[in-house]
Coordinates of N, CA and C in Angstrom, one line a residue:
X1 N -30.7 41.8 16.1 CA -31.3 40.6 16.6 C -31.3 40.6 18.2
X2 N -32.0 40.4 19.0 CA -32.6 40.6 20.1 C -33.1 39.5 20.6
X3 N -32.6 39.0 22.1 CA -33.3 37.4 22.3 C -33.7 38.1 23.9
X4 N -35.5 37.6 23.6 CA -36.5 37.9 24.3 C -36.9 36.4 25.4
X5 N -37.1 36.6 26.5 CA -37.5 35.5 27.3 C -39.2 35.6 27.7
X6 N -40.1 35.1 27.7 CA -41.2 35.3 28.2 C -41.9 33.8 29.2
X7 N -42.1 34.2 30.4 CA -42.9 33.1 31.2 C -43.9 33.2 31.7
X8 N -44.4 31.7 32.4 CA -46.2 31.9 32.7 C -46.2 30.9 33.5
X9 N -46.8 31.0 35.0 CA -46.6 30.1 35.8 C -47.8 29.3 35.3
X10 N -47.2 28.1 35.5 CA -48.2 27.2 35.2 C -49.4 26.5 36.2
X11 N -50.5 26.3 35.3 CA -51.7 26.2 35.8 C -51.9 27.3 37.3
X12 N -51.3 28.9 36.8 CA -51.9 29.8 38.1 C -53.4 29.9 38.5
X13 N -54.3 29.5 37.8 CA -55.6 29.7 38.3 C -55.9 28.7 39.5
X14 N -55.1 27.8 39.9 CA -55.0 26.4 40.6 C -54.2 26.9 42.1
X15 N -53.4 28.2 41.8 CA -52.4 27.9 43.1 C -53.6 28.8 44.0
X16 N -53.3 27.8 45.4 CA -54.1 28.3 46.5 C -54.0 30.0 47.1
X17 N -52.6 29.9 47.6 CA -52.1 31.6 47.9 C -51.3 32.3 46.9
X18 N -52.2 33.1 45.7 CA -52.0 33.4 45.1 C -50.8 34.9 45.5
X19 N -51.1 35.4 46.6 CA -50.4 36.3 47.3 C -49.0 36.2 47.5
X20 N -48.9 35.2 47.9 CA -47.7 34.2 48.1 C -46.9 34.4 46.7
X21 N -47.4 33.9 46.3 CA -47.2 32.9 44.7 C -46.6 34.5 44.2
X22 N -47.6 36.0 44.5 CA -47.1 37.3 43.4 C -45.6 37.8 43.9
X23 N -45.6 37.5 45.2 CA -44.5 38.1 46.2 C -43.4 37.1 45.7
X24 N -43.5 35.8 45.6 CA -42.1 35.0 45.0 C -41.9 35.5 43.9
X25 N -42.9 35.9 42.9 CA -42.4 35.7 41.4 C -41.5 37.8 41.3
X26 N -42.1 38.6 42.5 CA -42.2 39.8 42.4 C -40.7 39.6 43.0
X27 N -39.8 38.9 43.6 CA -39.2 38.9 44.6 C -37.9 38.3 43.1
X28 N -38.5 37.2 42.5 CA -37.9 36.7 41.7 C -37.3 37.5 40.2
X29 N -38.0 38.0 40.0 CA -37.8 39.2 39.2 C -36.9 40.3 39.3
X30 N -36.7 40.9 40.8 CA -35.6 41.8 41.2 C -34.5 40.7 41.3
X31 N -34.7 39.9 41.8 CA -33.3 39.2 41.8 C -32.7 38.8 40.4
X32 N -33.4 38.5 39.5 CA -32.7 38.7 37.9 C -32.1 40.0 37.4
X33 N -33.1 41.0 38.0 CA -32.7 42.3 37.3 C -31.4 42.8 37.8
X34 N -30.9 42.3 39.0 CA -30.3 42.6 39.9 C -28.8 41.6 39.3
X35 N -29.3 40.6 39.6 CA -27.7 39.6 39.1 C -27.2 39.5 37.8
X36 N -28.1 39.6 37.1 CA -28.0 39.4 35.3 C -27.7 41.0 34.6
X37 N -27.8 41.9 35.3 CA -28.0 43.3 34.4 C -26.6 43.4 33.3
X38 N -25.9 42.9 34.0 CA -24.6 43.1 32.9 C -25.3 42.4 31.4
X39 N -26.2 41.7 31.3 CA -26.4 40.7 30.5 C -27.9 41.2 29.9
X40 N -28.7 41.8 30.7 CA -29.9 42.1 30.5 C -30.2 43.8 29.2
X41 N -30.7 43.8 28.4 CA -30.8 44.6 27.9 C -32.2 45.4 27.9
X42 N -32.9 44.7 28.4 CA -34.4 45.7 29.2 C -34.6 44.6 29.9
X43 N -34.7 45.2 31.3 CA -35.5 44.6 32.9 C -36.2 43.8 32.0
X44 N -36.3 42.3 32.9 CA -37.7 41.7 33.4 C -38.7 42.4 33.9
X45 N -39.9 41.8 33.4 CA -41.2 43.2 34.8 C -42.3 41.9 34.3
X46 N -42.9 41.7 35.4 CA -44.4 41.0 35.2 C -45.5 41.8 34.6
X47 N -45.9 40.9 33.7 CA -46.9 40.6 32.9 C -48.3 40.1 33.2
X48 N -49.2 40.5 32.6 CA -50.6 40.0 32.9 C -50.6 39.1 34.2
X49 N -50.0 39.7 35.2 CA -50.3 39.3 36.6 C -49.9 37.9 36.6
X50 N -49.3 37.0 36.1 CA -48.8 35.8 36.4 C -47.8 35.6 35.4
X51 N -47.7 36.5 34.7 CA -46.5 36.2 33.1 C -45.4 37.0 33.6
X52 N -43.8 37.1 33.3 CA -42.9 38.1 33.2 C -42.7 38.1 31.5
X53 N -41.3 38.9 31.2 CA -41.0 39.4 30.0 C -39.4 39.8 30.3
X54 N -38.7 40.0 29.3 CA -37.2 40.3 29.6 C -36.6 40.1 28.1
X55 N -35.3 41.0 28.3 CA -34.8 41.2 26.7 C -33.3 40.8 27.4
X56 N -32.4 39.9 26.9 CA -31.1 39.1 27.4 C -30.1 39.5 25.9
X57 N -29.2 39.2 26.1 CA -27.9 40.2 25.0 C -27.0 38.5 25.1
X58 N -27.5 37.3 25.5 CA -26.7 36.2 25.4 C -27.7 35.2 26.2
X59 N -27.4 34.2 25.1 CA -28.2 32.9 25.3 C -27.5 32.1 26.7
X60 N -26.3 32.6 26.5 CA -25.0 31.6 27.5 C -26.1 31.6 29.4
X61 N -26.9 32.9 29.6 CA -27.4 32.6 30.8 C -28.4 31.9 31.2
X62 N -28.9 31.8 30.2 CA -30.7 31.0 30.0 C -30.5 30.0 31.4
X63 N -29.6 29.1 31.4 CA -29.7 28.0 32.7 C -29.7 28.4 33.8
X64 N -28.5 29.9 33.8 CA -28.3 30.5 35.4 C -29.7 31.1 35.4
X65 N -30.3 31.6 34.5 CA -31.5 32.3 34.8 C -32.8 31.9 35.3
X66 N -33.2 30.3 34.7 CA -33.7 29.3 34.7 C -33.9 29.0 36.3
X67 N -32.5 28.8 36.8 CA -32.4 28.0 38.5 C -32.5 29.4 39.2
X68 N -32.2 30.7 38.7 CA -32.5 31.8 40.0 C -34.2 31.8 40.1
X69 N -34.5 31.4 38.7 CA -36.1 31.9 39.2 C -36.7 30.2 39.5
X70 N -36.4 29.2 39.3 CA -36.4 28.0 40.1 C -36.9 27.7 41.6
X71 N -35.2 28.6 42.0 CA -34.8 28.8 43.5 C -35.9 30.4 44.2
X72 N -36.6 30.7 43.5 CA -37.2 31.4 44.0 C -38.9 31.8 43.6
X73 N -39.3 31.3 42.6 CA -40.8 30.9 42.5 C -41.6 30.5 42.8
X74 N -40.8 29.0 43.1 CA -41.3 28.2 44.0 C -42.4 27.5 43.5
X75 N -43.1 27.7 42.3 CA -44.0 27.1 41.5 C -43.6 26.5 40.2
X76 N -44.0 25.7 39.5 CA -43.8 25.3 38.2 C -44.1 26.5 36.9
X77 N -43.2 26.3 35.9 CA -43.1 27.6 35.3 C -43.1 27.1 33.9
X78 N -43.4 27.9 32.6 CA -42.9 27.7 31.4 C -42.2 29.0 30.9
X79 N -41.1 28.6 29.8 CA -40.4 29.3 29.5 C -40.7 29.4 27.8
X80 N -40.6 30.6 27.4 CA -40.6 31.1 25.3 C -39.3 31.9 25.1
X81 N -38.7 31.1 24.5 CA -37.3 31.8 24.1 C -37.6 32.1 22.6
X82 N -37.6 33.6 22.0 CA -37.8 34.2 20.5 C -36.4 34.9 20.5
X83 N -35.9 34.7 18.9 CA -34.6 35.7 18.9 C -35.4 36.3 17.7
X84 N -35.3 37.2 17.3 CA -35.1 38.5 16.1 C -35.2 39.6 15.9
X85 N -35.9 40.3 15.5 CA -35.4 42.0 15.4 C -36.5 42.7 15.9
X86 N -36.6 43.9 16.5 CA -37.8 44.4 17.4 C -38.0 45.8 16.1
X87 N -39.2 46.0 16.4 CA -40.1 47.6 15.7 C -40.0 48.9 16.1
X88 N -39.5 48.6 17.3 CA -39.8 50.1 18.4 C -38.3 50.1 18.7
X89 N -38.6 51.5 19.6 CA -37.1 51.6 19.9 C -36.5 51.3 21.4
X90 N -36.1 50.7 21.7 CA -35.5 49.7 23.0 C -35.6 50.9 23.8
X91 N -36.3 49.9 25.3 CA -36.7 50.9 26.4 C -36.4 49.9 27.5
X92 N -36.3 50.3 29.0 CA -36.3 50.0 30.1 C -37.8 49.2 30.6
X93 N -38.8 49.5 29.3 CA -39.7 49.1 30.1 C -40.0 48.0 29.1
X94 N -39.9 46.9 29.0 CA -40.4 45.8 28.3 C -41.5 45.8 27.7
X95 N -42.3 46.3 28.0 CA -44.0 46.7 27.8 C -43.7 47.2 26.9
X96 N -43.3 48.1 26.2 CA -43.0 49.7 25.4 C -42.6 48.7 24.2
X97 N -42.3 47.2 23.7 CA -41.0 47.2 22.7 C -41.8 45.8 22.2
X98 N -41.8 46.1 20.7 CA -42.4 45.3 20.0 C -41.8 44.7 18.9
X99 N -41.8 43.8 18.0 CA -41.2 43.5 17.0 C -41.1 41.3 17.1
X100 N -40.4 41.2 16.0 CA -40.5 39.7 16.0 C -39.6 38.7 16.7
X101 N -39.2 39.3 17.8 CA -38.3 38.8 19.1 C -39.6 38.4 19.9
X102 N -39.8 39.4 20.1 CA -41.5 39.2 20.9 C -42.5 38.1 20.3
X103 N -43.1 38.6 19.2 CA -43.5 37.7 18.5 C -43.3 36.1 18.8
X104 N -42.1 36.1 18.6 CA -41.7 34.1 18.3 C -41.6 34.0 19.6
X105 N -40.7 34.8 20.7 CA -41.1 34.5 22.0 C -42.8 33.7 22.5
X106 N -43.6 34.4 22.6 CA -44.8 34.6 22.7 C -45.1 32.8 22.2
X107 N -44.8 33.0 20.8 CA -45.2 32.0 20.1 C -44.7 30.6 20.6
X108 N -43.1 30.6 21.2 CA -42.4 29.5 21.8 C -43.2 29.5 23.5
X109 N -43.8 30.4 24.1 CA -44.1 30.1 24.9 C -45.8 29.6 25.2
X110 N -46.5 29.5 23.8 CA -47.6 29.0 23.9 C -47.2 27.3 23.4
X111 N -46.0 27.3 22.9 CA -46.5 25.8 22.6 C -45.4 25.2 23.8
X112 N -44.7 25.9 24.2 CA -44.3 25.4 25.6 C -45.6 24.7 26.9
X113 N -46.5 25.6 26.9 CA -48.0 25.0 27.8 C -48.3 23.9 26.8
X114 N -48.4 24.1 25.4 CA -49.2 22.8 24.6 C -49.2 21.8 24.4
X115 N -47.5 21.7 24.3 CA -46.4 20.4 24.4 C -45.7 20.1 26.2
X116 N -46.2 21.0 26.7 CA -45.7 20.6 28.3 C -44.6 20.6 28.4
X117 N -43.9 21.8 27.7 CA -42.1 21.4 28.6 C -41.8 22.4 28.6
X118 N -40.9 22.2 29.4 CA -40.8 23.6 30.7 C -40.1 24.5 29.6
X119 N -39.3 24.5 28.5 CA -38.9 25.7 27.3 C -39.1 25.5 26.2
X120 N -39.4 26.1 25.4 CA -39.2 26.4 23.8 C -37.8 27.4 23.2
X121 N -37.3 27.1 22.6 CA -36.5 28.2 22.0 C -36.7 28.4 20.5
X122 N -37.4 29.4 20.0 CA -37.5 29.7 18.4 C -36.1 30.7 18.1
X123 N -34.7 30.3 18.1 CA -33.8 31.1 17.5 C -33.4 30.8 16.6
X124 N -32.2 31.8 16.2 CA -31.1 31.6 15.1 C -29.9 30.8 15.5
X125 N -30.1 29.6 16.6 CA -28.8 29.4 16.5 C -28.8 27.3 16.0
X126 N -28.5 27.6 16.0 CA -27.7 25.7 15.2 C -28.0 25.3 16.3
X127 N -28.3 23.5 16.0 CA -29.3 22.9 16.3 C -29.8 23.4 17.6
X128 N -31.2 24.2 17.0 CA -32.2 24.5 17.9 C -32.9 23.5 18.3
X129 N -33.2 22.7 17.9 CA -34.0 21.7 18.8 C -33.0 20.5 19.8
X130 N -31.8 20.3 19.4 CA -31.1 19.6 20.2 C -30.6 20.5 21.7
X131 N -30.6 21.9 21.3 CA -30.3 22.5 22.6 C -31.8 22.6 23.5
X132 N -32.6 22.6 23.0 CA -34.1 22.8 23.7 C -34.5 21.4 24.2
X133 N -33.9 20.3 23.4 CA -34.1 18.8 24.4 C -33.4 18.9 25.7
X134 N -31.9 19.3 25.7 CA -31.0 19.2 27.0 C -31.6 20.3 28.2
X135 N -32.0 21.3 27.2 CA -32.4 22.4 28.2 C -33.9 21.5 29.1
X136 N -34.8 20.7 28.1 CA -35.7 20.5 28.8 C -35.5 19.0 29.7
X137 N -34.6 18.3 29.4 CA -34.2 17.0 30.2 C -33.5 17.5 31.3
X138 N -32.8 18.6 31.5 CA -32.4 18.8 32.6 C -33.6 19.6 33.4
X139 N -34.2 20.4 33.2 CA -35.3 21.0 33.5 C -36.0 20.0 34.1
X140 N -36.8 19.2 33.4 CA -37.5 17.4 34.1 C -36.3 17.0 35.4
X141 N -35.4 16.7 35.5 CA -34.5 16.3 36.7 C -35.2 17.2 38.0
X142 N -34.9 18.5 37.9 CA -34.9 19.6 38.7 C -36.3 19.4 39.4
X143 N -37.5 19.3 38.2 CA -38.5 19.7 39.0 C -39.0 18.4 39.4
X144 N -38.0 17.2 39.6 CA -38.6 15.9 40.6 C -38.1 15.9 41.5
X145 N -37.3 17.0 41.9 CA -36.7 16.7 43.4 C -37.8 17.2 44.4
X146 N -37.5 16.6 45.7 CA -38.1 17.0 46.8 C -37.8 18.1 46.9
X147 N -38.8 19.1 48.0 CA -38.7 20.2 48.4 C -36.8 20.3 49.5
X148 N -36.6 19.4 50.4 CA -35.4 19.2 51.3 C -34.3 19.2 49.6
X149 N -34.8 18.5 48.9 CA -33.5 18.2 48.0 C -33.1 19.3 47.7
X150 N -34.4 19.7 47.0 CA -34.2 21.2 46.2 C -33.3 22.0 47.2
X151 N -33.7 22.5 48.6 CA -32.8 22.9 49.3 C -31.3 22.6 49.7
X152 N -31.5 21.5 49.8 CA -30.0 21.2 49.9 C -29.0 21.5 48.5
X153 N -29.5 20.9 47.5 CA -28.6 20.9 46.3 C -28.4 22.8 45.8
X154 N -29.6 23.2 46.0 CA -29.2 24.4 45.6 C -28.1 25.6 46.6
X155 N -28.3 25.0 47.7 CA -27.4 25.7 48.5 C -25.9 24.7 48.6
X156 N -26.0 23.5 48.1 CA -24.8 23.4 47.6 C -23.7 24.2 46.0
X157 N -24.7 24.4 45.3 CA -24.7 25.2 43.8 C -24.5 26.5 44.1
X158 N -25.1 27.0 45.2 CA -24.7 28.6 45.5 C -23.5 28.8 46.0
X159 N -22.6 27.6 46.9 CA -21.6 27.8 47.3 C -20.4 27.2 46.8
X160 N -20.5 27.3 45.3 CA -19.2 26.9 44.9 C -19.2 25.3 44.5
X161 N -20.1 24.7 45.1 CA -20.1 23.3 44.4 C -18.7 22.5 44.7
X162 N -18.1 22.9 45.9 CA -16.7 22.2 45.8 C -16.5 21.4 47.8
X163 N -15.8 20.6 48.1 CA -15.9 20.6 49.3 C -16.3 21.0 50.8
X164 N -15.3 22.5 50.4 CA -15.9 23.0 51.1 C -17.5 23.4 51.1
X165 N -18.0 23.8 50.3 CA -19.9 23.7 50.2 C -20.2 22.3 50.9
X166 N -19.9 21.3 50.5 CA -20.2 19.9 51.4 C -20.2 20.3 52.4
X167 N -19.4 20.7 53.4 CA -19.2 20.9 54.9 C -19.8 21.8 55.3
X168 N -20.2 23.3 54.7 CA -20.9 24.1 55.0 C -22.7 24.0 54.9
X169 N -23.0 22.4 53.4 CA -24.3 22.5 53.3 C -24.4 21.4 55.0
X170 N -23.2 20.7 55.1 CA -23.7 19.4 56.2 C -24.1 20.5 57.5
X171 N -23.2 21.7 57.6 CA -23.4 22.3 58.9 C -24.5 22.5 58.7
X172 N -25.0 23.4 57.7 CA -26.4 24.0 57.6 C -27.8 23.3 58.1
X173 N -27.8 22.2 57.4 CA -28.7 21.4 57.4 C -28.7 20.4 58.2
X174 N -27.9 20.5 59.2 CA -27.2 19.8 60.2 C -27.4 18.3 60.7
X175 N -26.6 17.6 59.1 CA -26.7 16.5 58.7 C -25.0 16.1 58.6
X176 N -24.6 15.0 58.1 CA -23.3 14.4 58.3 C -22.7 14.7 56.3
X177 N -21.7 15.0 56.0 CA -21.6 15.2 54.4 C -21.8 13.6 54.1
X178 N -21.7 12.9 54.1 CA -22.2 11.5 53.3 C -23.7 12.0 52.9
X179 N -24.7 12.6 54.0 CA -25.7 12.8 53.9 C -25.8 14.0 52.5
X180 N -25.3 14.8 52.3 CA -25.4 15.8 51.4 C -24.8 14.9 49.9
X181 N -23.9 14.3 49.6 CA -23.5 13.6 49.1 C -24.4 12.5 48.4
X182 N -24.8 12.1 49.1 CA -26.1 11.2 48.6 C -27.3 12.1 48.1
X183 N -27.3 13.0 48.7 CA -28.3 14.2 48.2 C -28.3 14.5 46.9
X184 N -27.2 14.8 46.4 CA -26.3 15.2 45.3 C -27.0 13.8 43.9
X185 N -26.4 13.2 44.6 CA -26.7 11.9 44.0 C -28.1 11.4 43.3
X186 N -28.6 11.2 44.7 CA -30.4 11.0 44.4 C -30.8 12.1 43.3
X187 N -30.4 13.0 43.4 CA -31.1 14.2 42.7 C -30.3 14.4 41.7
X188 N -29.3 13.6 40.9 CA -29.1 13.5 40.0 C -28.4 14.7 39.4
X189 N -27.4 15.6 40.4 CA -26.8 16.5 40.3 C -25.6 16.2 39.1
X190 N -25.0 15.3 39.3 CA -24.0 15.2 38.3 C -24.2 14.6 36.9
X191 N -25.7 14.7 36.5 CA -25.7 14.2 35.0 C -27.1 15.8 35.0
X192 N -27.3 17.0 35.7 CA -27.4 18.2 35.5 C -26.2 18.9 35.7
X193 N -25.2 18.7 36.1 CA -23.7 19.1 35.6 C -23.1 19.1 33.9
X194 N -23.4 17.8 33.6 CA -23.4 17.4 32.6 C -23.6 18.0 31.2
X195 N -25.2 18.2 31.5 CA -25.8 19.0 30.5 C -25.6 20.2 30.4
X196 N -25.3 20.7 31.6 CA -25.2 22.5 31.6 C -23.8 22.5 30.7
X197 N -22.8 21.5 31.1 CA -21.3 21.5 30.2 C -21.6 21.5 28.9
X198 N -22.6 20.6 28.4 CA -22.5 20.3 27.0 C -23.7 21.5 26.7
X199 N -25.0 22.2 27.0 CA -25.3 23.6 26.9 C -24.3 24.6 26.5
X200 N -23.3 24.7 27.6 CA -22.5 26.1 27.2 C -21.3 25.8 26.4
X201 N -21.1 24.8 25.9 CA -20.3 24.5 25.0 C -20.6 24.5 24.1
X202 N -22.1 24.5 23.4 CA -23.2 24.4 22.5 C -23.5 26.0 22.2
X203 N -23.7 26.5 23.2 CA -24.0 27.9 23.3 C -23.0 28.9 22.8
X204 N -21.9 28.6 23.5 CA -20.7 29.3 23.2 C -20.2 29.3 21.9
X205 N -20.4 27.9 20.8 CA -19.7 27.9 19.8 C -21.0 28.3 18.9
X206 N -22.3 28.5 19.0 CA -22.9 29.0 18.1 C -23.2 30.4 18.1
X207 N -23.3 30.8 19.2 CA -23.9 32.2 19.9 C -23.4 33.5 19.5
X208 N -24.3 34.0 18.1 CA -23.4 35.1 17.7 C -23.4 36.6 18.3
X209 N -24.6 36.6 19.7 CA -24.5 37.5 20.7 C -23.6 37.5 21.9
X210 N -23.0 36.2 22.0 CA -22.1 36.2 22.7 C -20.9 36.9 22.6
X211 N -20.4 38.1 23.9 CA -19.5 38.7 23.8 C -18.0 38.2 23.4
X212 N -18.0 36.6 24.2 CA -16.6 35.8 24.2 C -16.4 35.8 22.9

């Protein structure tokens, strides 16, 4: 069994600098292949010029995966999560590898555009649809922040999320920490804490790819 990720930025025929738009998602891509490989079982690589593809060996990163390409796309995105068994024989090149991972993938990511929410997941794991609500309620949070928020919060999330990050995002952004604090707040950081807790707790006890 094999759990496949497939995405498609949304409404691409609409974005102005499409150039722009290939360099984030091309930029976005090495940075998965790059942080996740322990985890990744064939590279991500783009697809029909606005789609990627990717084969994952644990559901547990789907969120970290989610906010790297978030924090670097920079466009609105949909996501097709398929788990099951492939045809061909596993390759480096995602292109090359067929079977019904792909399939349901494919399939969860067309009704992800149909039904408008940022993921589908078609797997084998226990309650599938209660983990694909939380995945998509937190997902909604994320993409109402301002562009400043988005900045701020995620460069608080990259640094540890603990005090010290407060003082380093206030230097950064060279605001006072009450100000980052409230950031946090407004953007509803601590009830996307929340969910990611009750995600991998969800994940962890059902996930029979999971190494733990």
């Amino acid at each position: 069994m094999y759990i496949v990720i497939t995405g498609d930025l949304k409404s691409s025929k609409k974005i102005n600098n499409r150039s722009l738009s290939q360099d984030n998602l091309k930029n976005a891509i090495n940075e998965l292949n790059s942080n996740f490989n322990e985890y990744i079982v064939s590279d991500f690589r783009i697809i029909g010029g606005d789609g990627f593809q990717g084969m994952i060996s644990t559901y547990n990163i789907i969120i970290d995966i989610y906010f790297s390409l978030f924090q670097t796309i920079n466009h609105p995105f949909y996501l097709g999560v398929g788990t099951g068994p492939i045809s061909t024989p596993l390759s480096n090149y995602v292109q090359e590898i067929d079977g019904e991972a792909f399939h349901l993938s494919s399939k969860a990511l067309n009704t992800a555009k149909k039904k408008n929410r940022w993921v589908v997941l078609k797997s084998d794991l226990k309650n599938n649809d209660l983990i694909e609500c939380i995945f998509n309620f937190t997902f909604d949070i994320m993409w109402s922040w301002t562009d400043r928020r988005k900045e701020i919060i995620l460069f608080y999330r990259n640094h540890n999320e603990n005090t010290v990050a407060i003082e380093k995002a206030a230097f950064e952004f060279n605001i006072g920490n009450r100000s980052i604090y409230k950031t946090l707040e407004a953007g509803k950081y601590s009830m996307i804490k929340y969910g990611e807790k009750v995600l991998q707790n969800e994940l962890t006890r059902n996930d029979p790819h999971d190494p733990l």
